[in-house]
Tab-separated table of C-alpha atoms in Angstrom:
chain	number	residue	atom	x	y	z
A	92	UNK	CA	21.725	-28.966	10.379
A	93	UNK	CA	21.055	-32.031	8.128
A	94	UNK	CA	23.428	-33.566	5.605
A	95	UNK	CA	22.820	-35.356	2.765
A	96	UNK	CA	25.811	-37.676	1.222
A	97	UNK	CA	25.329	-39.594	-1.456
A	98	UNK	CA	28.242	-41.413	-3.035
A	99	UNK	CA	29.398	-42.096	-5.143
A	100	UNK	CA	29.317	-38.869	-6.854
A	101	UNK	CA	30.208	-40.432	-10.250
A	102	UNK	CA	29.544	-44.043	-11.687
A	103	UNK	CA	30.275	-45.182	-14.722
A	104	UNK	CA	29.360	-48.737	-15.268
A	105	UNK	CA	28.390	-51.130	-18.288
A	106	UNK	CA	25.735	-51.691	-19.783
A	107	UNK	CA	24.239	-55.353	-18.267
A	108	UNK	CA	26.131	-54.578	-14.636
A	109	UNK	CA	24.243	-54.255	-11.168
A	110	UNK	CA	25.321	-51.485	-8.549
A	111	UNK	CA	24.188	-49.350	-5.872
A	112	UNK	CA	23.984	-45.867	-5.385
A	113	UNK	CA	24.104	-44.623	-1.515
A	114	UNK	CA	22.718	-41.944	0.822
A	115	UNK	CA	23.267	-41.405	3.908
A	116	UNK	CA	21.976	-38.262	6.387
A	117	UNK	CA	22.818	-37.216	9.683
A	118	UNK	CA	19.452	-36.503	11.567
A	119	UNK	CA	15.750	-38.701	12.065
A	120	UNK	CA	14.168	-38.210	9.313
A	121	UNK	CA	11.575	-41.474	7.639
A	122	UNK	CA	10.570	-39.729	4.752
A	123	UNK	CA	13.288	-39.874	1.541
A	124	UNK	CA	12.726	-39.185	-1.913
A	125	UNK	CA	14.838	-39.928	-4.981
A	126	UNK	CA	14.326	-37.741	-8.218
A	127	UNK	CA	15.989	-38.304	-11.629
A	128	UNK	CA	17.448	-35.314	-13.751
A	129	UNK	CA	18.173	-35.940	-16.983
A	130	UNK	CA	20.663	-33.495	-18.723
A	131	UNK	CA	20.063	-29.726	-19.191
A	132	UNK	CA	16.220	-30.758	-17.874
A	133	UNK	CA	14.265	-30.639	-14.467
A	134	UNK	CA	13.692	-32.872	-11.813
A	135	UNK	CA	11.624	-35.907	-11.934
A	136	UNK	CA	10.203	-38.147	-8.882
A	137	UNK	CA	11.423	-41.723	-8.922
A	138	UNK	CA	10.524	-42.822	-5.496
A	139	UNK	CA	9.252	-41.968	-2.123
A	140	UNK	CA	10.172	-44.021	1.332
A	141	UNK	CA	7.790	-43.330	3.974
A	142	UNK	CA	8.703	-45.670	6.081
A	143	UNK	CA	11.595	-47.915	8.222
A	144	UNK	CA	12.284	-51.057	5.609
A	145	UNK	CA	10.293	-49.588	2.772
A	146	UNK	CA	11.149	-50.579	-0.983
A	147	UNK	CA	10.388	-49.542	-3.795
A	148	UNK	CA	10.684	-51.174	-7.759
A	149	UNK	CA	10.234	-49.817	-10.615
A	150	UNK	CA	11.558	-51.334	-13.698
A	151	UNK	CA	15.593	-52.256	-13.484
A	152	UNK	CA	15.815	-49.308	-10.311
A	153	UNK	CA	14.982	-50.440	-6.610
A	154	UNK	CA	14.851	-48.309	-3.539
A	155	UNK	CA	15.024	-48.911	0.188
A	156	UNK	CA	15.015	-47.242	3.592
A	157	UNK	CA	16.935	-47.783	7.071
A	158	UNK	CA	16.020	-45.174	9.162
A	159	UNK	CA	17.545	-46.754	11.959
A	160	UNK	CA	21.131	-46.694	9.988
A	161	UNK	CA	20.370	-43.217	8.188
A	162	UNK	CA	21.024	-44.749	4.864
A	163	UNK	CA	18.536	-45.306	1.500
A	164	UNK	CA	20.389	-47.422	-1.186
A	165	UNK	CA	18.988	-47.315	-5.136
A	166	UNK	CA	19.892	-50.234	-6.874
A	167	UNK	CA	20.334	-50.553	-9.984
A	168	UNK	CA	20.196	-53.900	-11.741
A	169	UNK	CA	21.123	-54.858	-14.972
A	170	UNK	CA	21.919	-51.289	-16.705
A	171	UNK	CA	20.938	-50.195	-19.668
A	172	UNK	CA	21.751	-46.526	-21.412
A	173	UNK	CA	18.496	-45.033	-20.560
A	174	UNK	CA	19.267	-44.926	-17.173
A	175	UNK	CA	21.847	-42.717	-17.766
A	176	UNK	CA	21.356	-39.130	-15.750
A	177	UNK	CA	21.931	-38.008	-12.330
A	178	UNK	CA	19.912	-39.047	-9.575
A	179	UNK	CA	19.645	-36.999	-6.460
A	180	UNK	CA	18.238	-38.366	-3.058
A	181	UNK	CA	16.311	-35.941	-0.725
A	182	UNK	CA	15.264	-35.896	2.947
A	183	UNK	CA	11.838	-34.585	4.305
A	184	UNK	CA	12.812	-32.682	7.592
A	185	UNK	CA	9.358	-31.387	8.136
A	186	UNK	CA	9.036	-28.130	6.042
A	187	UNK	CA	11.905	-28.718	3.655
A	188	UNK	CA	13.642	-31.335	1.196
A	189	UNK	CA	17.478	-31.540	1.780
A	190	UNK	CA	18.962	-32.910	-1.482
A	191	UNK	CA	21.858	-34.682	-1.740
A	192	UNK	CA	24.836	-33.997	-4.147
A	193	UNK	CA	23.648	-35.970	-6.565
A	194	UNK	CA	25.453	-39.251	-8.337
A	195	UNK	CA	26.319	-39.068	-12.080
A	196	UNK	CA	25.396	-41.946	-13.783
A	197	UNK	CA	26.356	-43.487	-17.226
A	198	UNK	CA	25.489	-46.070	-18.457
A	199	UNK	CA	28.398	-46.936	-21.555
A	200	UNK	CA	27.452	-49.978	-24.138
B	1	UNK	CA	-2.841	-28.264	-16.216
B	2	UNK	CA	0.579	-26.694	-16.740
B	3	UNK	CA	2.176	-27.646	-13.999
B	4	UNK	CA	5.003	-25.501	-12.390
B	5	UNK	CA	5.707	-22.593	-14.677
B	6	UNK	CA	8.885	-20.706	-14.682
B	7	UNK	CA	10.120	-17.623	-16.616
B	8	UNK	CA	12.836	-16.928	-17.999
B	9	UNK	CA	14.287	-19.782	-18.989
B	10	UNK	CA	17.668	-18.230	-19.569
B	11	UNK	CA	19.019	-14.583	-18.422
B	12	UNK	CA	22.187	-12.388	-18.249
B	13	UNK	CA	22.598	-10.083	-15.986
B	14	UNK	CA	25.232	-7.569	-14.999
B	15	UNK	CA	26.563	-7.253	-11.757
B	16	UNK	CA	24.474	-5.055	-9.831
B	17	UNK	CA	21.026	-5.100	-11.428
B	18	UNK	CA	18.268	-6.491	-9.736
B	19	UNK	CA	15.654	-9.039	-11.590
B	20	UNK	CA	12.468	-11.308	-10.807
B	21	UNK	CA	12.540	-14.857	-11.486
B	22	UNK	CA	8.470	-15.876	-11.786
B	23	UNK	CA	7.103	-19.225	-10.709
B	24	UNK	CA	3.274	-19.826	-10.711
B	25	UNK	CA	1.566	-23.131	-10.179
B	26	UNK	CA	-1.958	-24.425	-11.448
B	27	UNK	CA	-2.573	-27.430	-8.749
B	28	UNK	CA	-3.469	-25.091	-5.751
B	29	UNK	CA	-0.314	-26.077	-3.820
B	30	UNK	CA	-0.102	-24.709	-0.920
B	31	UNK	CA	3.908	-25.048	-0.328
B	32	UNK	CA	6.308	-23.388	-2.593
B	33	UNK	CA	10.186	-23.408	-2.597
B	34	UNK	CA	12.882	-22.584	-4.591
B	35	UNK	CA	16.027	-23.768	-5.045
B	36	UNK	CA	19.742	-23.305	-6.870
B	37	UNK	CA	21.732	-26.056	-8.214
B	38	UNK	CA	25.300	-25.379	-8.798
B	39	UNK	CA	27.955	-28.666	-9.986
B	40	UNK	CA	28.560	-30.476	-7.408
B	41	UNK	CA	26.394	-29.229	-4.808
B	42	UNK	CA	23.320	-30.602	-4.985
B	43	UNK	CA	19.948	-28.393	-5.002
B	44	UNK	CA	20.299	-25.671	-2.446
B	45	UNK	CA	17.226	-24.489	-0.344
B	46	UNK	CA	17.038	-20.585	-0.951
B	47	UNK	CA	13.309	-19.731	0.553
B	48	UNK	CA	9.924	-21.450	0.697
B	49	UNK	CA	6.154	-20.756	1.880
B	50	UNK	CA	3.898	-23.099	3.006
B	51	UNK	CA	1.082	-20.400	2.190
B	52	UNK	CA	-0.264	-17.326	0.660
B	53	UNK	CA	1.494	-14.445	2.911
B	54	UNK	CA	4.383	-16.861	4.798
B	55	UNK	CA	7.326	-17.146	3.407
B	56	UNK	CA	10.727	-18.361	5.080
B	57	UNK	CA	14.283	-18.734	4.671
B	58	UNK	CA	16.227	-21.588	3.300
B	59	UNK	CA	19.954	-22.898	3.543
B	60	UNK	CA	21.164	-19.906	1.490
B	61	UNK	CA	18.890	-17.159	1.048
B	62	UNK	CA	21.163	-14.035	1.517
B	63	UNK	CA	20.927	-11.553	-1.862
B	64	UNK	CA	17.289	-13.184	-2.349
B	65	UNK	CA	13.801	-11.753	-1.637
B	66	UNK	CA	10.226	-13.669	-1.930
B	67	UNK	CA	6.911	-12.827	-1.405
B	68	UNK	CA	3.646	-15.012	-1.848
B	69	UNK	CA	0.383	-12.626	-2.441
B	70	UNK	CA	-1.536	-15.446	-3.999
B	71	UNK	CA	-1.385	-19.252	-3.714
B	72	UNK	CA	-0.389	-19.516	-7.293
B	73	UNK	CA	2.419	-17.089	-7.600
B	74	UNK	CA	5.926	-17.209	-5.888
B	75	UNK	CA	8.349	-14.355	-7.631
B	76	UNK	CA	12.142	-14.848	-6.466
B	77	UNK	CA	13.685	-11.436	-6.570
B	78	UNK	CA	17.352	-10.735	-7.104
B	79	UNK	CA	18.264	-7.371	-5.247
B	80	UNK	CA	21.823	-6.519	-6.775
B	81	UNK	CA	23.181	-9.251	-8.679
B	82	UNK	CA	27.040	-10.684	-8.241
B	83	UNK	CA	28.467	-13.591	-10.272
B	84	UNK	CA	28.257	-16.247	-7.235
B	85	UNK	CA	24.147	-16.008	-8.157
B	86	UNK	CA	24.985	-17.613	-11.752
B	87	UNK	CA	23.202	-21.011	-11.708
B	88	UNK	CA	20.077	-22.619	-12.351
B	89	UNK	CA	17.332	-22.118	-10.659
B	90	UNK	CA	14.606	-24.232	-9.738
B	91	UNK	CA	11.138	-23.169	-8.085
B	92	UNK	CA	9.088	-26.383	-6.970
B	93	UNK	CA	5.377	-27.017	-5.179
B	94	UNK	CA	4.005	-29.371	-3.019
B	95	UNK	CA	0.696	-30.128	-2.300
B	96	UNK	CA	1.475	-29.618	1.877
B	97	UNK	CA	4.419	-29.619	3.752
B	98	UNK	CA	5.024	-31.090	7.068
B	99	UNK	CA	5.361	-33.982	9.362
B	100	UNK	CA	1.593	-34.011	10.654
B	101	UNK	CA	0.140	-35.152	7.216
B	102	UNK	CA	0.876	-38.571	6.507
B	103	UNK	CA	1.130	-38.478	2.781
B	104	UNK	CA	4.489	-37.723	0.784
B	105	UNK	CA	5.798	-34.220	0.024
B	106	UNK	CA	6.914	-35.041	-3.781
B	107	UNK	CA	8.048	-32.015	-5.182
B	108	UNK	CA	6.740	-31.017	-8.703
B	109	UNK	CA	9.797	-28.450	-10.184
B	110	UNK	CA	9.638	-26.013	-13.464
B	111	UNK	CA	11.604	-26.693	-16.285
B	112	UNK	CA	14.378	-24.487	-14.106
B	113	UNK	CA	15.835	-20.852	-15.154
B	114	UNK	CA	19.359	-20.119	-16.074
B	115	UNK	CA	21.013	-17.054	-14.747
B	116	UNK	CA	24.534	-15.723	-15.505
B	117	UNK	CA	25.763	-12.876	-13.465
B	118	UNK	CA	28.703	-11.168	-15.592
């Protein structure tokens, strides 16, 4: 059965600060996904890794893929309050998404 | 285009009664899932269908029921409520699923329904 961890779980961090957000899985897989949910609302893509070494950018957010080490990492550089939400990573294991449990982020001035 | 379209958005239920959440989709997806999210745990696979009349089961899909007549339509049924089914629900579509394609499965969700279970 796969298993998606993401930590941490919850992140609060200033406003101008860099960190990283983790996700690690337990079985092949070299197809992740990471969606944004902002409060009370649905889920939004943010990125899709198709590949071993993939990154994406997009804005202050960065995302990147070792398949070989089970592990995507979203980086997040320079934070500002609209980042705030909570931002789930998901594995493609053929016919289904496995999310993760999802990391809490906010973003205080 | 509407998208993914879910109804209702909010519902209370008592323990026992049975209900259909409704999802329908506009972009002739041909995979359709749907999933819970509860605090803490993530979004929770309950059933999916990767076409009209196939339909399988998720990570948790005891107390649900799905059917998929048409590729648009993908009711989740509740059989007899109980309180561990409060939480939001999510139904979500996909252009294909599977390995063999080579593009990306991004799910597209509904605006999500919200079920208490008294």
């Amino acid at each position: 059965e796969l298993k998606v961890e993401q930590n941490p779980l919850f992140l609060s961090m200033q406003e101008g600060k860099n960190y990283t957000i983790y996700c690690n899985y337990s079985t092949t897989s070299d197809r992740l996904y990471w969606y944004r949910q902002d409060p009370g609302k649905s889920l939004e893509s943010l990125f899709v890794l198709l590949s071993n070494g993939a990154v994406k950018q997009e804005g202050r957010l960065m995302a990147s893929l070792d398949t070989k080490a089970r592990l995507s990492t979203l980086h997040i550089t320079a934070a500002v309050h609209d980042l705030s939400a909570t931002y789930f990573c998901a594995v493609d294991s053929g016919s289904r998404l496995t999310f993760g449990e999802g990391t809490q982020l906010t973003v205080n001035p | 285009n509407a998208g993914v379209t879910q109804t209702p958005k909010f519902q209370v239920l008592k323990t026992g009664q049975s209900m259909t959440l409704q999802c329908a989709q506009d972009m002739n997806h041909e995979y359709m899932s749907w999933y819970r999210q509860d605090p803490g745990m993530g979004l929770r696979l309950i059933h999916y269908s990767v076409g009209a009349g196939i339909t399988d089961q998720g990570e948790v899909p005891n107390g649900y029921n799905v059917s998929r007549s048409t590729t648009e339509d993908f009711p989740l049924r509740l059989l007899s409520a109980a309180p561990s089914q409060t939480s939001v629900y999510f139904c979500a579509s996909t252009e294909e699923a599977g390995l063999q394609n080579s593009g990306a499965n991004v799910l597209t969700f509904g605006a999500g329904s919200r079920l208490t279970v008294l």
